Each structure stands twice: as structure tokens, then as C-alpha cells.
Amino acid sequence: MKLLVCPLNGPRPVTEFAYGGEVRVSPDPDACSDAEWGNYVFNRSGSPGQKYEWWCHAASGFWFIALRDTTTDLVIATYPAEFVQTGFSRVRPQ
Amino acid sequence: MFTRHDTLKPGYDVVIIGAGGHGLAAAYYLARDHGIQNVAVLDKGYLGGGNTGRNTTIIRSNYLTPEGVKFYDESVRLWQDLAEDFDLNLFYSTRGHFTLAHTDSAMRTMRWRAEVNKHFGVRSEAVDAAFVKRAIPSIDLSCGGHAPILGALFHAPGAIARHDAVAWGYGRGADRRGVEIHQQTEVTGIRVQAGRVAGVETTRGFIGTSRVLCAVAGFTPRILDMVGLSTPIYVHPLQAMVSEPIKAWLDPIVVSGSLHVYVSQTARGELVMGASLDPYELHSTRSTLDFAENLSAHMLDMFPFLCEVKVNRQWAGLADMTPDFAPIMGVTPVDGFYIDAGWGTWGFKATPVCGKTMSHTLATGRNHELIEGFTIDRFARYQLTGEKGAASVGH
Amino acid sequence: MTHDLVLQVLDKRGCCGFKGPRAVEWLRDQGLLLPTQPNSWAISGKNLEEVIVARLGASEFFIEGMVGTEILERVASNTVKPSGVYPVLREDCAFVISGTNVDEVLAQVCSFNFADLALAANPVIMTLVMDVAVLIVPQESSVGCRYRVWCDPTFARYILDGLEPIVIEYGGVHRETYYE
């Protein structure tokens, strides 16, 4: 059984988690064009790679961020949700 | 069965990336119906080794949107005499297809689908539980007591076919008409000049061409990155498994959205079983015990007598999913770059009609009318083609 | 044969929950002993006045005791709370599973490895039992480990019906009590 290390609950089987998709930054809905908003709503970076993703430990309702390689399924690091405000802007791909 | 080509030509009229059913079908109809034989089909692996060889071979047209119903109905029509076309036995077997409803809301969706289907001349009916029991006497209608079957959508034309033979048939037919199939040839880049396709870079050298068709299922985002196109496609594995062969007992195809199961019995007697997508993005075809356990448990809800039957094999394919569960097809903003993707978990049944419509689109440079609901620009227009209600299982 | 493996619903238990940046301070002011580590528990009061406080993550607390316990009633009914303290609606059903083979029973329905627990650290485990989210407080007792389990009351019948045959298979009993 595949284990994922939750920053709060420690190593748990992946079946205890819900996947929340890649961490993405919304454009300003009041300032962006319809095309930019459509791009944000629908388009995804579908190619494999190391991605920052939202994960939720379903049993505790704890959301966190995992940096995961989507080819090997290896989790490289996990971060508390605050990382979106504190560190994500430094590391996210432009 | 196929001609071996030791060298690539410096250029082709059309280059098709992906020697699966869809790519080979497009090559076949380009050569047969449009007189375009100077075509190369490239595959980084082997012919039919991707999702064509990994799906659960179900063919149906009981969709929900008018666009979907018309498109898949044309595909079912093409399937009927495909074996004769190829002079190759596809083991096409019309079985009838049950989508079970375990809740009132599911029953309502079945009635909706039945009415849309009948409106477009597709044979689908909402039926009651007694009808299901007559067709599948060994089913436990109570599903272990926790998910009783209330009725179903019955789709008489539902069928299964030998998936490998479909790739072989299209491949051989294209090959005999002069199309070159190059396996073990990976595309590493696409040359675009002034917004127009100029050629493709491969592990065996550069090929000049003005028209490229991308038909690579779970590898679509990687190819689209080469031409700078964004789409909503996201890739999750889809697993399946097959039992040991047993005496024939299951004639129809059975699908349960609530229990996340679809199953049919092959001519060899094996049960071919599938379930919902893996729950997160992954570009790997590994198998998991979770999947086998969950699917087996749900199979036993419906068919408890199978408890001693062994699972023989388990595998996975990479499903290129879209948010509206409809494909992405046709011309793109890059001149000469054509796409046949977003086939997620529902692509096998569409193989013939995709070949037909994409060959037309490649030959004329304009989208075939049957694929107008599936174009890449529908997302920018916020005009989705919502087909999720007709997905075989809840995702 | 002695049936020391027991599954039993805990009757007449009450619970409530609080979270927020000032929850620690406010709960301390109410006289509760709070665990300092995330996902651990502490006991306040003695005997019938005993109250268990489980710390869920950094700043959420789950408080459980007998219905009528003075401190529980006071905290739960106190409607005047400072900003930064938010009540969390909890109507959990509680049951206990304890005795020989209890870890084997849980292994049938849960992927968490209870056999590896360090009980001295007073851990709280949030995990899934038969796909239902539960909160588990393990306690040492004379018959080995004793697990208190809380879950959403609408799933209680499902979980107990699922656990009962496994407990019986391992030689235990399900002592039915009123819990609805």
C-alpha cells in the first residue's frame, strides 16, 4: 500500500487522502480578460513533472501541499497550507 | 502483416503521431477515401500498445448530448461492417448493454438518456429490475442489500470487439495502401515556422511535413507542449483486470455507476472488468492492490457466486481526461497541427468515426461537422459539451 | 472462555469542539488541561468529572466527558466567547473496543498500524475505519489497550455492524447499549 506522509498525521496510506489538484494562482477576476479567466478555469499543465499539489487527509480534514513527481509518484516534500502565502511565489513556475 | 520500413523519407504529406487505433484509422481513411497515401504513422512504442490494447473493448452510443449521440452512433454503424472492410475477424459481438441504476436520481438520468437516444434513432430503453433479472439471471438484484438495483438503461446495440485486431486491421489496410508505419520512432519536437507546422523531429531524424495529427492519448500534453498549446487535459491512470476463463454465463455488458464496475465476458470466457479512474494524476501504468480489492468487492456485490474465481491479469492505461468528458478534436490555432485527444476513458468505441472525421479534417483543413461540438476552442467560449452523465461509471 | 475482547457503545457521553487562534487561551481559562502536542490528548478532572481533551492539529480541540459533567456543560453552553474562538459542532457517537486481539480486529477495517503506537505519548489518531472518518483515543488499561472511537452518529450503525462479526470471529462480544 502506498504511503503519503501528512505533515500533521504522519505516514498514512494514500487511500486516506483526497487529491486536490495542482496549486494554481488565480488571476484577478476584475482585471483579467475573459480569455485569461477561461485559461485559468479550464487549462491545466498536463505534462508530467514535479508539481505542487493540494492534498487533504480525509480523516482529519487537514489540507496541505505536496511536491510530487507525477511520473514516479514520489513525494519530494510536503508543506502546510500556509506555504501558498509564504513560499509558493518563490518556487512556482512562471 | 506489415511492411517494415528501414528508413524514414525526408518528408510526408501527413505525419500521424501515435500508432494506436485512432491514428491508424485516420491513416487508413486518408489513404482509402481521400487519396492521401504519402503518410507516416510514428509510434515511440509498438503498434496498438497504448490504450488501444488496454481498454475494456466496450462499444456503445447511449450518450447524453446530441453531439455525443450522433457521433458515437455513426461509430457503431461503422463498426458493423468493419471486419468485412478489413477481411479480418474483429470478433465483433453485439451483446446488449445495461447501465444499472441503484438510485432514483440515476433512474432519472437513464430515462433522460433513453429519450435523447431515441430522438436520434439510437435503441435505448429505461427498463425495470425484473427485465435486468431476466437478461442476467445470476445477478443479485439487492447487491448485498446496500445498493439494490431499481432498473437500468438497456442499450441493445452495445457490443464488444477484439481490440488488438482493430489496430491490426486499420494498420494492415493503411499499410497495403502505401502508408508507412514506423514503430520505435519517438517524436522529440515539432518544428513550427510562422505559425505553420514545418516538420517533426524524431529519434530517427527530421521529417518535413505540413500536416501533423496528434493521436497519443495519455501523452497528449507532452506533444502539445512542443507546439505551445494549452488544453484542460489531465492524465490519470485507468486500471482494468481480467479473470480466469470460465463457462459462458454473462451475455450482456453490465455497467454500474454506483458500484464503479463495468464487466463483460469475452468469447474465451474471461471476465473483463474495469472501474473508475485512479484518484490522482500519474503518468505511470503501474497496478495497485487497492484497485483490485475495490473492484472485486463490487463485483461480488452483484455476482456473489464469483467468490472463488481468480483474477489473472491487471494493467493500466493513461487516460487523457477533459472537464466535460467529451474529446478534443480537429484543427488548432497552429496551422497544420491537428488533434484527436481527450479520449480519457471512452476512446475505443470511437475509433472508426475518429478515423473518418479526422481524415476528412486533415484532407480538407476544415472540421468535419460531426466533431464541431468537440473543438479545442470550446473552453475559451465557455461552451462545454457535458458528457459526464453518460460516463460508464462515476468518476 | 472469558470474553475480554469487547465492543461496546459508550452511553451518555457528551462532546463539543472549539478552534481558532485564541482557543488555547480561552479553554485554559475555563479550567481545562490542554495537551501541548498536536494529535495528543489529556485528562482534566477525576472519576465522574473526568473530561478528555484531544488536540486535533494546532488549534482545534475536541472535548468529551459524561453528560452532566460540570466543566463539559459549562464550556459547551457558554455562548459568550471572545473573538478568535469558534465552536465546532460535534455530535459524535462514541464506542470502545478493547481486549486481546483488538489490533487484529482493527487491522481488518483500517489501514493504520495500531500495533506500533507509543501509548506513553497519549496519541490521538484520526483515520478511516471502513472509509468513515473516526477519532481514536488509545488508553492503557488492565486488559491491554483500550480504544475509544468517535464517529459521526449517522455512520455508527454501519461501523458497529461491520465490526461486530469481526469481533465475534476473534472470540469477543458486542455488548449492545443504547446509542441512538
mmCIF file of N, CA, C and O in Angstrom, chain A residues 1 8-9 11-13 15-17 57-60, chain C residues 38-39 56-57 110-112 125-128 133-134:
data_model
loop_
_atom_site.group_PDB
_atom_site.id
_atom_site.type_symbol
_atom_site.label_atom_id
_atom_site.label_comp_id
_atom_site.label_asym_id
_atom_site.label_seq_id
_atom_site.Cartn_x
_atom_site.Cartn_y
_atom_site.Cartn_z
ATOM 1 N N MET A 1 0.839 -1.203 0.000
ATOM 2 C CA MET A 1 0.000 0.000 0.000
ATOM 3 C C MET A 1 0.868 1.245 0.000
ATOM 4 O O MET A 1 1.839 1.327 0.744
ATOM 5 N N LEU A 8 0.700 16.636 9.405
ATOM 6 C CA LEU A 8 0.065 16.579 10.717
ATOM 7 C C LEU A 8 -0.023 15.159 11.249
ATOM 8 O O LEU A 8 0.266 14.904 12.414
ATOM 9 N N ASN A 9 -0.436 14.225 10.398
ATOM 10 C CA ASN A 9 -0.774 12.891 10.874
ATOM 11 C C ASN A 9 0.293 11.835 10.621
ATOM 12 O O ASN A 9 0.105 10.681 10.980
ATOM 13 N N PRO A 11 2.907 9.275 8.390
ATOM 14 C CA PRO A 11 2.708 8.418 7.217
ATOM 15 C C PRO A 11 1.369 7.704 7.272
ATOM 16 O O PRO A 11 1.026 7.090 8.281
ATOM 17 N N ARG A 12 0.602 7.828 6.214
ATOM 18 C CA ARG A 12 -0.708 7.179 6.132
ATOM 19 C C ARG A 12 -0.881 6.607 4.726
ATOM 20 O O ARG A 12 -0.308 7.115 3.766
ATOM 21 N N PRO A 13 -1.727 5.568 4.603
ATOM 22 C CA PRO A 13 -1.999 5.024 3.272
ATOM 23 C C PRO A 13 -2.657 6.089 2.394
ATOM 24 O O PRO A 13 -3.448 6.905 2.882
ATOM 25 N N THR A 15 -4.960 5.951 0.494
ATOM 26 C CA THR A 15 -6.430 5.881 0.462
ATOM 27 C C THR A 15 -7.082 6.792 1.503
ATOM 28 O O THR A 15 -8.274 7.038 1.434
ATOM 29 N N GLU A 16 -6.288 7.273 2.482
ATOM 30 C CA GLU A 16 -6.863 8.198 3.465
ATOM 31 C C GLU A 16 -6.868 9.643 2.960
ATOM 32 O O GLU A 16 -7.315 10.545 3.667
ATOM 33 N N PHE A 17 -6.339 9.859 1.744
ATOM 34 C CA PHE A 17 -6.197 11.224 1.257
ATOM 35 C C PHE A 17 -7.081 11.492 0.042
ATOM 36 O O PHE A 17 -7.383 10.591 -0.728
ATOM 37 N N HIS A 57 -5.998 15.220 4.019
ATOM 38 C CA HIS A 57 -6.147 13.998 4.800
ATOM 39 C C HIS A 57 -7.621 13.905 5.202
ATOM 40 O O HIS A 57 -8.096 14.682 6.034
ATOM 41 N N ALA A 58 -8.343 12.979 4.573
ATOM 42 C CA ALA A 58 -9.801 12.967 4.683
ATOM 43 C C ALA A 58 -10.277 12.730 6.108
ATOM 44 O O ALA A 58 -11.307 13.258 6.525
ATOM 45 N N ALA A 59 -9.529 11.946 6.875
ATOM 46 C CA ALA A 59 -9.995 11.603 8.214
ATOM 47 C C ALA A 59 -9.906 12.771 9.181
ATOM 48 O O ALA A 59 -10.631 12.825 10.170
ATOM 49 N N SER A 60 -8.993 13.723 8.896
ATOM 50 C CA SER A 60 -8.860 14.862 9.802
ATOM 51 C C SER A 60 -9.255 16.176 9.138
ATOM 52 O O SER A 60 -9.269 17.219 9.785
ATOM 53 N N PRO C 38 0.218 18.553 18.988
ATOM 54 C CA PRO C 38 -0.884 18.226 18.083
ATOM 55 C C PRO C 38 -1.151 16.717 18.103
ATOM 56 O O PRO C 38 -0.224 15.922 18.275
ATOM 57 N N ASN C 39 -2.406 16.332 17.920
ATOM 58 C CA ASN C 39 -2.809 14.926 17.875
ATOM 59 C C ASN C 39 -2.397 14.160 19.137
ATOM 60 O O ASN C 39 -1.834 13.077 19.074
ATOM 61 N N LEU C 56 -6.553 18.403 18.036
ATOM 62 C CA LEU C 56 -6.550 17.961 16.643
ATOM 63 C C LEU C 56 -5.796 19.011 15.830
ATOM 64 O O LEU C 56 -6.297 20.101 15.598
ATOM 65 N N GLY C 57 -4.594 18.718 15.444
ATOM 66 C CA GLY C 57 -3.787 19.713 14.757
ATOM 67 C C GLY C 57 -3.359 20.788 15.728
ATOM 68 O O GLY C 57 -3.281 20.566 16.935
ATOM 69 N N CYS C 110 -9.133 -1.064 8.916
ATOM 70 C CA CYS C 110 -8.422 0.204 8.957
ATOM 71 C C CYS C 110 -6.969 -0.018 8.556
ATOM 72 O O CYS C 110 -6.375 -1.032 8.924
ATOM 73 N N SER C 111 -6.386 0.918 7.830
ATOM 74 C CA SER C 111 -5.005 0.749 7.368
ATOM 75 C C SER C 111 -3.977 1.298 8.344
ATOM 76 O O SER C 111 -2.790 1.193 8.109
ATOM 77 N N PHE C 112 -4.416 1.895 9.432
ATOM 78 C CA PHE C 112 -3.471 2.430 10.410
ATOM 79 C C PHE C 112 -2.916 1.285 11.262
ATOM 80 O O PHE C 112 -3.654 0.393 11.668
ATOM 81 N N ILE C 125 -5.520 9.521 17.145
ATOM 82 C CA ILE C 125 -5.403 9.093 15.751
ATOM 83 C C ILE C 125 -6.673 9.441 14.999
ATOM 84 O O ILE C 125 -7.772 9.053 15.398
ATOM 85 N N MET C 126 -6.497 10.188 13.918
ATOM 86 C CA MET C 126 -7.618 10.432 13.012
ATOM 87 C C MET C 126 -7.374 9.582 11.780
ATOM 88 O O MET C 126 -6.372 9.756 11.081
ATOM 89 N N THR C 127 -8.258 8.640 11.546
ATOM 90 C CA THR C 127 -8.049 7.716 10.432
ATOM 91 C C THR C 127 -9.406 7.318 9.857
ATOM 92 O O THR C 127 -10.445 7.821 10.288
ATOM 93 N N LEU C 128 -9.379 6.419 8.868
ATOM 94 C CA LEU C 128 -10.625 5.939 8.278
ATOM 95 C C LEU C 128 -10.850 4.500 8.704
ATOM 96 O O LEU C 128 -9.952 3.663 8.606
ATOM 97 N N ALA C 133 -14.527 8.547 8.567
ATOM 98 C CA ALA C 133 -13.558 9.269 9.384
ATOM 99 C C ALA C 133 -13.876 9.050 10.866
ATOM 100 O O ALA C 133 -15.017 9.217 11.307
ATOM 101 N N VAL C 134 -12.848 8.670 11.636
ATOM 102 C CA VAL C 134 -13.022 8.452 13.077
ATOM 103 C C VAL C 134 -11.895 9.134 13.834
ATOM 104 O O VAL C 134 -10.838 9.418 13.274
#
